[in-house]
Coordinates of C-alpha atoms and ligand atoms in Angstrom, one line a residue:
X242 CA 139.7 42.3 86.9
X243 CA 142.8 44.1 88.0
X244 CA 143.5 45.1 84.5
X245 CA 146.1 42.9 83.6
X246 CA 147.0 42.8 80.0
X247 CA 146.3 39.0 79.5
X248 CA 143.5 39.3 81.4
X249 CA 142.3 42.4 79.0
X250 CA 143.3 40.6 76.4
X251 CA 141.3 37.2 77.6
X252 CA 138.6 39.1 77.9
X253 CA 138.7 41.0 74.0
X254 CA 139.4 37.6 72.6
X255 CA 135.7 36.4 73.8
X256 CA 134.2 39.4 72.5
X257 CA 135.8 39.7 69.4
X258 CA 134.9 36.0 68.7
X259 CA 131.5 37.0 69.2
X260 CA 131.6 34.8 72.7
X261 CA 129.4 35.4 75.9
X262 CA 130.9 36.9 78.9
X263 CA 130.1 35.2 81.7
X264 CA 129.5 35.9 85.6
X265 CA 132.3 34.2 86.7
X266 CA 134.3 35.9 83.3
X267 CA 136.8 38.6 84.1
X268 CA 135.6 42.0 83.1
X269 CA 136.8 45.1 82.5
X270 CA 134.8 47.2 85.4
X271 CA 134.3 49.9 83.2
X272 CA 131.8 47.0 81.1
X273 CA 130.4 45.7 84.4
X274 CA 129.4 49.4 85.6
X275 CA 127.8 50.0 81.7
X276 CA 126.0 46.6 81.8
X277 CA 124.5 47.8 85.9
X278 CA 123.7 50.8 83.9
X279 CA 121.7 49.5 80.9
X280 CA 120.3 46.7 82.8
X281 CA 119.0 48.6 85.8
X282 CA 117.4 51.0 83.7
X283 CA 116.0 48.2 81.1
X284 CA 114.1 46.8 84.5
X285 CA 113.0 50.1 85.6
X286 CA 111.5 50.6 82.0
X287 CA 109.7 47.3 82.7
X288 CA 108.5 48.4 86.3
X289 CA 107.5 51.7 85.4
X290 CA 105.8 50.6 82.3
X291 CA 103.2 48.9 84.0
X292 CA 101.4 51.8 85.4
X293 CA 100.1 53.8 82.0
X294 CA 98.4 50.3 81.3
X295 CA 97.6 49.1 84.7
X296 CA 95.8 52.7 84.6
X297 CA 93.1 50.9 82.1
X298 CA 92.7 47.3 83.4
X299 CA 89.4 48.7 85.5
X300 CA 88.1 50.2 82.5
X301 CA 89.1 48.0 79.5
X302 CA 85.9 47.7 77.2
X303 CA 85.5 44.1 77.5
X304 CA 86.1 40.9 79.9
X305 CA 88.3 39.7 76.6
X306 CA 90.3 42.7 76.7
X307 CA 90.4 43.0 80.5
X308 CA 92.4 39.6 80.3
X309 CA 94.6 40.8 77.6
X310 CA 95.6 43.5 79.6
X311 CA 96.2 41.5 82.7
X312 CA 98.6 39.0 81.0
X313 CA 100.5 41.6 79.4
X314 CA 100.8 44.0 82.4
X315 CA 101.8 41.0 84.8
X316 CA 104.7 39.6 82.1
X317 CA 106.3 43.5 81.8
X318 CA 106.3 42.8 85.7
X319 CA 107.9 39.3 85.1
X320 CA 110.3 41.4 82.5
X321 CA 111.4 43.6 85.2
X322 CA 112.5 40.4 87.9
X323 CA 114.6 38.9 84.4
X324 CA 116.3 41.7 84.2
X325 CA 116.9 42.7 88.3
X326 CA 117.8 39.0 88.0
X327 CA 120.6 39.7 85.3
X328 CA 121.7 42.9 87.1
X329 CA 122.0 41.0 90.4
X330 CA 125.2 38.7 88.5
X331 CA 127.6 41.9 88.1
X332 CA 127.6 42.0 91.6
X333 CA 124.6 44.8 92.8
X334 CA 121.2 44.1 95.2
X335 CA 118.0 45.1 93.4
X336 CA 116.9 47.0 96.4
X337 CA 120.1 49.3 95.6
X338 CA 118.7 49.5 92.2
X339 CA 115.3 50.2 93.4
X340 CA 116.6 52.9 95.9
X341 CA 118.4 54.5 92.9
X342 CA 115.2 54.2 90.9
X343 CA 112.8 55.8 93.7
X344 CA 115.4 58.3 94.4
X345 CA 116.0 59.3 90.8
X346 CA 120.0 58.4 90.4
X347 CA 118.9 55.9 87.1
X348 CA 116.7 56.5 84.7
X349 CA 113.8 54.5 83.0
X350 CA 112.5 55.0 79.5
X351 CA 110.9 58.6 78.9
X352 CA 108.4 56.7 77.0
X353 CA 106.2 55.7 80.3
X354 CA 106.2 59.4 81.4
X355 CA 103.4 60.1 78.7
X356 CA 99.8 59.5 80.3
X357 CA 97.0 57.2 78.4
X358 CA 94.0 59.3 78.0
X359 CA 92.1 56.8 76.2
X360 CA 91.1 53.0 75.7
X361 CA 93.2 53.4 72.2
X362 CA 96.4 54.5 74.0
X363 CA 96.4 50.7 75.5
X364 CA 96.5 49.5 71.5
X365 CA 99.2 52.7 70.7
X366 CA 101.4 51.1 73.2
X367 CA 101.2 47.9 72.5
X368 CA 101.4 48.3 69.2
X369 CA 104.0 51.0 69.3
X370 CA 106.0 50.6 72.3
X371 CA 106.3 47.3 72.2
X372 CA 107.0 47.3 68.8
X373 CA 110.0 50.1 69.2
X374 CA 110.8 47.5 72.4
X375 CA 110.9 44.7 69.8
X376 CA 113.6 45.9 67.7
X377 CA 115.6 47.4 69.9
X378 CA 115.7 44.1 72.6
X379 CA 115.6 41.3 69.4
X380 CA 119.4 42.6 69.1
X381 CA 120.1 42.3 72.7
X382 CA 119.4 38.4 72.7
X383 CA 123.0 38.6 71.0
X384 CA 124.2 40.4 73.7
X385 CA 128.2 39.8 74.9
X386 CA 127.0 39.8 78.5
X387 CA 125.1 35.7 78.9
X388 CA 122.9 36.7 81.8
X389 CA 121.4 39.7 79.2
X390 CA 121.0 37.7 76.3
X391 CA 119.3 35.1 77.9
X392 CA 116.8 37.3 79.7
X393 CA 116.0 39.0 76.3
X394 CA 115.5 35.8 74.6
X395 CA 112.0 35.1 76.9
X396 CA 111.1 38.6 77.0
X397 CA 111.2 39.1 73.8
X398 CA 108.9 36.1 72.7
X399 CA 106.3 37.6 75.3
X400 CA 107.1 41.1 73.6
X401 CA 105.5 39.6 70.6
X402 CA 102.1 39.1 72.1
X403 CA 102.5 42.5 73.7
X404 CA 102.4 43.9 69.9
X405 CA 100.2 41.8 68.1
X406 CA 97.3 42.7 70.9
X407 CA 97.9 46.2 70.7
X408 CA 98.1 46.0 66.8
X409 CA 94.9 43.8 67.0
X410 CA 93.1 46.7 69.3
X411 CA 93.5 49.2 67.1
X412 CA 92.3 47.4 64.3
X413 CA 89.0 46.4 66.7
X414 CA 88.5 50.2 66.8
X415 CA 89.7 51.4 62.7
X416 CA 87.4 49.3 61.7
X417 CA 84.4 50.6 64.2
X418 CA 82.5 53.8 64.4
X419 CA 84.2 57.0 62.9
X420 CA 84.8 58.5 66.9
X421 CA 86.8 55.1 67.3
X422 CA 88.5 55.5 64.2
X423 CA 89.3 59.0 65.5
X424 CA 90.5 57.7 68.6
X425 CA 92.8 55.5 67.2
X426 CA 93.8 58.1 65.1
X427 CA 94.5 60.8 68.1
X428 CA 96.4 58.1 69.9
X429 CA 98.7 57.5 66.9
X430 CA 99.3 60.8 66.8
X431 CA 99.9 61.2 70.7
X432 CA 102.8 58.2 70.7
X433 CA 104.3 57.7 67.3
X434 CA 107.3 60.2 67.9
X435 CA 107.4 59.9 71.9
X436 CA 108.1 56.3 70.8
X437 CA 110.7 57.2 68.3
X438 CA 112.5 58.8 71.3
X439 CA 112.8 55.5 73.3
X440 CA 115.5 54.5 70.7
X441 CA 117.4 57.3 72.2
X442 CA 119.4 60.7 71.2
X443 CA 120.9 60.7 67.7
X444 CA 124.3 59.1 66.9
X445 CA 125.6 62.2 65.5
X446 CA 125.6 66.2 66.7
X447 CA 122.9 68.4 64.8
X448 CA 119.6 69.7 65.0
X449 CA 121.0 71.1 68.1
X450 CA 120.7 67.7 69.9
X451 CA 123.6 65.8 71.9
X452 CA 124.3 62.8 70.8
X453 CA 124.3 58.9 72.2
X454 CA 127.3 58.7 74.6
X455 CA 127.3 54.9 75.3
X456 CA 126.7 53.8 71.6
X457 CA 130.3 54.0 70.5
X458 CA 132.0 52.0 73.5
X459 CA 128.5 49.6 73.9
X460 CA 128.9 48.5 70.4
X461 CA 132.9 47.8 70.7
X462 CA 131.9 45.8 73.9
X463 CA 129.3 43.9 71.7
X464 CA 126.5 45.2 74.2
X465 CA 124.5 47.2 71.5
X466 CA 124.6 45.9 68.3
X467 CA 123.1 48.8 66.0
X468 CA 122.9 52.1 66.7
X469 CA 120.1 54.1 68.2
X470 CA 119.6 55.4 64.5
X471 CA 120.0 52.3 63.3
X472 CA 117.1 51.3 65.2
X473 CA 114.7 54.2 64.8
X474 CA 115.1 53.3 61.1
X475 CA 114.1 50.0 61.1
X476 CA 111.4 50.8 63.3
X477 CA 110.2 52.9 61.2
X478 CA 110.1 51.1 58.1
X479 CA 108.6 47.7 60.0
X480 CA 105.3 50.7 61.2
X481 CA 104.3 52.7 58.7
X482 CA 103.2 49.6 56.4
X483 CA 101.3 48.7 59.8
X484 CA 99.8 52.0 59.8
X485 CA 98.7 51.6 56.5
X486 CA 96.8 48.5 57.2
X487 CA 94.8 50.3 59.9
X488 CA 94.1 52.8 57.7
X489 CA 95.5 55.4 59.9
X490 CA 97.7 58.5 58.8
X491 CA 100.9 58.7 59.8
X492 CA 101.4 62.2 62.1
X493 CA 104.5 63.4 59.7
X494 CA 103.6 65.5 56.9
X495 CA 107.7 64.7 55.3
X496 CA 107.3 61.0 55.8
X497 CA 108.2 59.3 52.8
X498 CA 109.7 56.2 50.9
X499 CA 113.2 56.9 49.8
X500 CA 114.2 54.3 46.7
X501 CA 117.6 55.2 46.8
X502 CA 117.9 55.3 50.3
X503 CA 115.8 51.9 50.5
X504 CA 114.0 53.2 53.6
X505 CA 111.3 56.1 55.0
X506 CA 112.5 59.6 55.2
X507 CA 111.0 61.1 58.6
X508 CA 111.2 63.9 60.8
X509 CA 113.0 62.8 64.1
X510 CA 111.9 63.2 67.7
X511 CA 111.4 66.8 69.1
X512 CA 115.4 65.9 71.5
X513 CA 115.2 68.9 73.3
X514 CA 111.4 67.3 74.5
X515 CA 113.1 63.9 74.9
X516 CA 115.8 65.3 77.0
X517 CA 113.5 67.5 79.3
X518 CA 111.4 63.9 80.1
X519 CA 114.8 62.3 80.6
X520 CA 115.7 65.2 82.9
X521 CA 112.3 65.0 85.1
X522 CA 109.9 67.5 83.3
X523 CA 107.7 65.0 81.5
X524 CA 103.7 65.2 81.9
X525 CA 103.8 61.9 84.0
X526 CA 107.2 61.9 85.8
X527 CA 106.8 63.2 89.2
X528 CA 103.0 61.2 89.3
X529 CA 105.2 57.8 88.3
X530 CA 107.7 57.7 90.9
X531 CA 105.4 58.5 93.4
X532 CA 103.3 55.7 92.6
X533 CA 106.3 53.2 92.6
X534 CA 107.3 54.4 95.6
X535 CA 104.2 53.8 97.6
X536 CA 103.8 50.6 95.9
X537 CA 107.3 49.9 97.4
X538 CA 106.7 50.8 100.4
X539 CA 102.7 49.0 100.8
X540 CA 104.4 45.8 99.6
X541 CA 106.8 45.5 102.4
X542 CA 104.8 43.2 104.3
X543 CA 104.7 40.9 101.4
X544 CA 108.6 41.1 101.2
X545 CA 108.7 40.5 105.1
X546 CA 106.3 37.6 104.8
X547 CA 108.8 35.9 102.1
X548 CA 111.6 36.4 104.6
X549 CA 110.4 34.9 107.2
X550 CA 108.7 32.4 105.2
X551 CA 112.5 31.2 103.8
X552 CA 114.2 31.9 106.9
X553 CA 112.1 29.0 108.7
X554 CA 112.2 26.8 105.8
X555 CA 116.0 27.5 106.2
X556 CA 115.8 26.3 109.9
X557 CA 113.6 23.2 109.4
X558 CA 115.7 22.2 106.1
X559 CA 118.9 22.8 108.8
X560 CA 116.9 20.2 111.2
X561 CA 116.5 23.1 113.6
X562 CA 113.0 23.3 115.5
Ligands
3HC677 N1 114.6 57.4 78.1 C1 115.4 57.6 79.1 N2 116.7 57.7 79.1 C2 117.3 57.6 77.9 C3 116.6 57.3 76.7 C4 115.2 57.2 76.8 N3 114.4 57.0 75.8 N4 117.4 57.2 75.6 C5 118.7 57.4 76.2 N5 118.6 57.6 77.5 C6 119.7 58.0 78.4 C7 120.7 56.8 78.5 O1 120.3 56.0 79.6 C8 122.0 57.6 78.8 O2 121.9 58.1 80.2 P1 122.8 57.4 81.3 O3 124.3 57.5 80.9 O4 122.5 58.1 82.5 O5 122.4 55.9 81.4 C9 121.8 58.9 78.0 O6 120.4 59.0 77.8 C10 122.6 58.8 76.6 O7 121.9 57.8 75.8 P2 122.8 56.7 75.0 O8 122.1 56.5 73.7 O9 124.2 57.1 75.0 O10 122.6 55.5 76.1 P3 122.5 54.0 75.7 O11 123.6 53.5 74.9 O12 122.3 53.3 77.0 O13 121.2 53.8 74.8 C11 119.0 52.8 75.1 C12 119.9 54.0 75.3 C13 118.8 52.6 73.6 C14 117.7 53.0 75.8 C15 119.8 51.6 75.7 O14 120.1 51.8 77.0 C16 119.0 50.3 75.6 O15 118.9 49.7 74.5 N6 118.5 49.8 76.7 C17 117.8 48.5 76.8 C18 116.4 48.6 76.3 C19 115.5 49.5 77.1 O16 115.9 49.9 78.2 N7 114.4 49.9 76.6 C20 113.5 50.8 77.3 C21 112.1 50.5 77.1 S1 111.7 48.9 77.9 C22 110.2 48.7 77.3 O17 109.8 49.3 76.5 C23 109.5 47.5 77.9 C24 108.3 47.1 77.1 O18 107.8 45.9 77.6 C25 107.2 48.1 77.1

């Protein structure tokens, strides 16, 4: 888009309407650039989120659970080609995106740099994670940009599974022997504010935290549609009834019902803790990009085999021997 004001204003129109902006769409490069941004790192999330889990599959407690695990670590793969898939319409490769992932130029959420020390961190995340991923992706089915939306609206469907089995796990172990209440119990403790951190920094300054510095512009652009408080909040008031049900104790001594507010008072995320896993100094960081990397590089054969595999199907599709 060269800027042009009808262009500009062709473009507002569709957002303001509430419209979809499309490939072909012009775009103000500043929103292209934000969308490369958001998405890249969305698919990076799903990439990166399959090793704390994948970390399990050898040892899940049953053949039941084994499967479980195995479905849900292979769709967050699945997630991740959606949204490299999206990303690749605004004009960028995914091995760009992957070289900026393996040489740490974009970021993926700070939530898969926290290690699973136990069977009942699988249930946490599922539960948890993919619960915080829930509500923060159910809005981005609404999405201004098509390509997005329509990604979100199949991942989040599978999202749902993702939960209810991790909700369903912890409630295997709750209502076991008191160590596997315990363990449940430890990994609640372990994830519940790492996972209110994946909704981001706060909206506004204090507490000596910096706050969001998309929101603002993402939300004029119809991108986001809440904020990252927003968010948090509703989180939070869709998992501590949850909590209840398991009969597990929620790891915040000032969490409580507000009537007048009509939602949970909490204490928020540690930020300066979010910020130093978003800046590298997580327990897992270092340990996850190496892993990806390697990964990378052993499946190169399977990403020359492809090649070739098309390249002759080209030729004999081009009726050349
Ligand atoms: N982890 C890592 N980086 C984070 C972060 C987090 N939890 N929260 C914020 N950031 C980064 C942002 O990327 C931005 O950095 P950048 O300018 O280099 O991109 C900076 O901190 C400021 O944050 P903002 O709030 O201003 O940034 P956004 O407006 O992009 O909001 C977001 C952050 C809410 C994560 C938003 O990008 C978003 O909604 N992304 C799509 C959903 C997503 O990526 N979820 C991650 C988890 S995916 C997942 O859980 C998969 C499931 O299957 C398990």
């Amino acid at each position: 888009m060269d800027g042009s004001d009808e262009q500009e204003a062709a473009f507002y129109a569709i957002i303001d309407a509430d419209g979809r902006i499309e490939p072909r769409d012009d775009m103000p490069e500043a929103y292209r650039r934000s969308l490369v941004r958001q998405i890249a790192q969305h698919a990076h999330s799903e990439i990166i989120g399959m090793q704390p889990e994948g970390n399990w599959i050898s040892r899940a407690p049953s053949l039941r659970r084994k499967a479980i695990l195995l479905a849900k670590v292979q769709d967050e793969a699945g997630h991740g080609l959606y949204l490299y898939a999206a990303a690749e319409t605004l004009g960028v490769s995914r091995d760009e995106l992957l070289d900026k992932l393996h040489t740490r130029r974009q970021k993926y959420s700070s939530i898969f740099n926290y290690p699973t020390l136990t069977w009942a961190d699988v249930g946490a995340i599922g539960w948890l994670v993919d619960g915080a991923a829930i509500t923060n992706q159910i809005p981005l089915t609404r999405c201004s940009y098509g390509p997005y939306a329509r990604a979100m609206v199949r991942i989040c469907k599978e999202e749902s599974f993702h939960q209810r089995q991790g909700f369903e796990a912890l409630l295997a172990l709750t209502r076991g022997t008191p160590e596997q209440k315990a363990m449940a119990q430890d990994a609640l403790n372990r994830w519940w504010y790492p996972s209110l951190a994946m909704f981001g920094p706060p909206d506004t300054e204090g507490g000596g935290a910096k706050r969001s510095t998309h929101t603002e512009q993402s939300m004029r652009w119809g991108i986001k549609r809440f904020s990252n408080d927003e968010l948090r909040q509703r989180f939070v008031d869709m998992t501590v009834p949850q909590a209840d049900v398991l009969g597990l104790r929620m790891p915040d001594p000032d969490l409580r019902w507000n009537d007048e507010r009509g939602h949970y008072d909490f204490t928020p995320p540690d930020w300066d803790e979010l910020f130093a896993v978003i800046n590298g100094d997580g327990p897992c960081n270092a340990q996850r990009i190496e892993h990806r990397v390697s990964a990378h590089h052993e499946g190169q054969w399977v990403r020359d085999a492809a090649s070739a595999y098309a390249a002759k199907r080209q030729r004999h599709l081009e009726g050349v021997a």
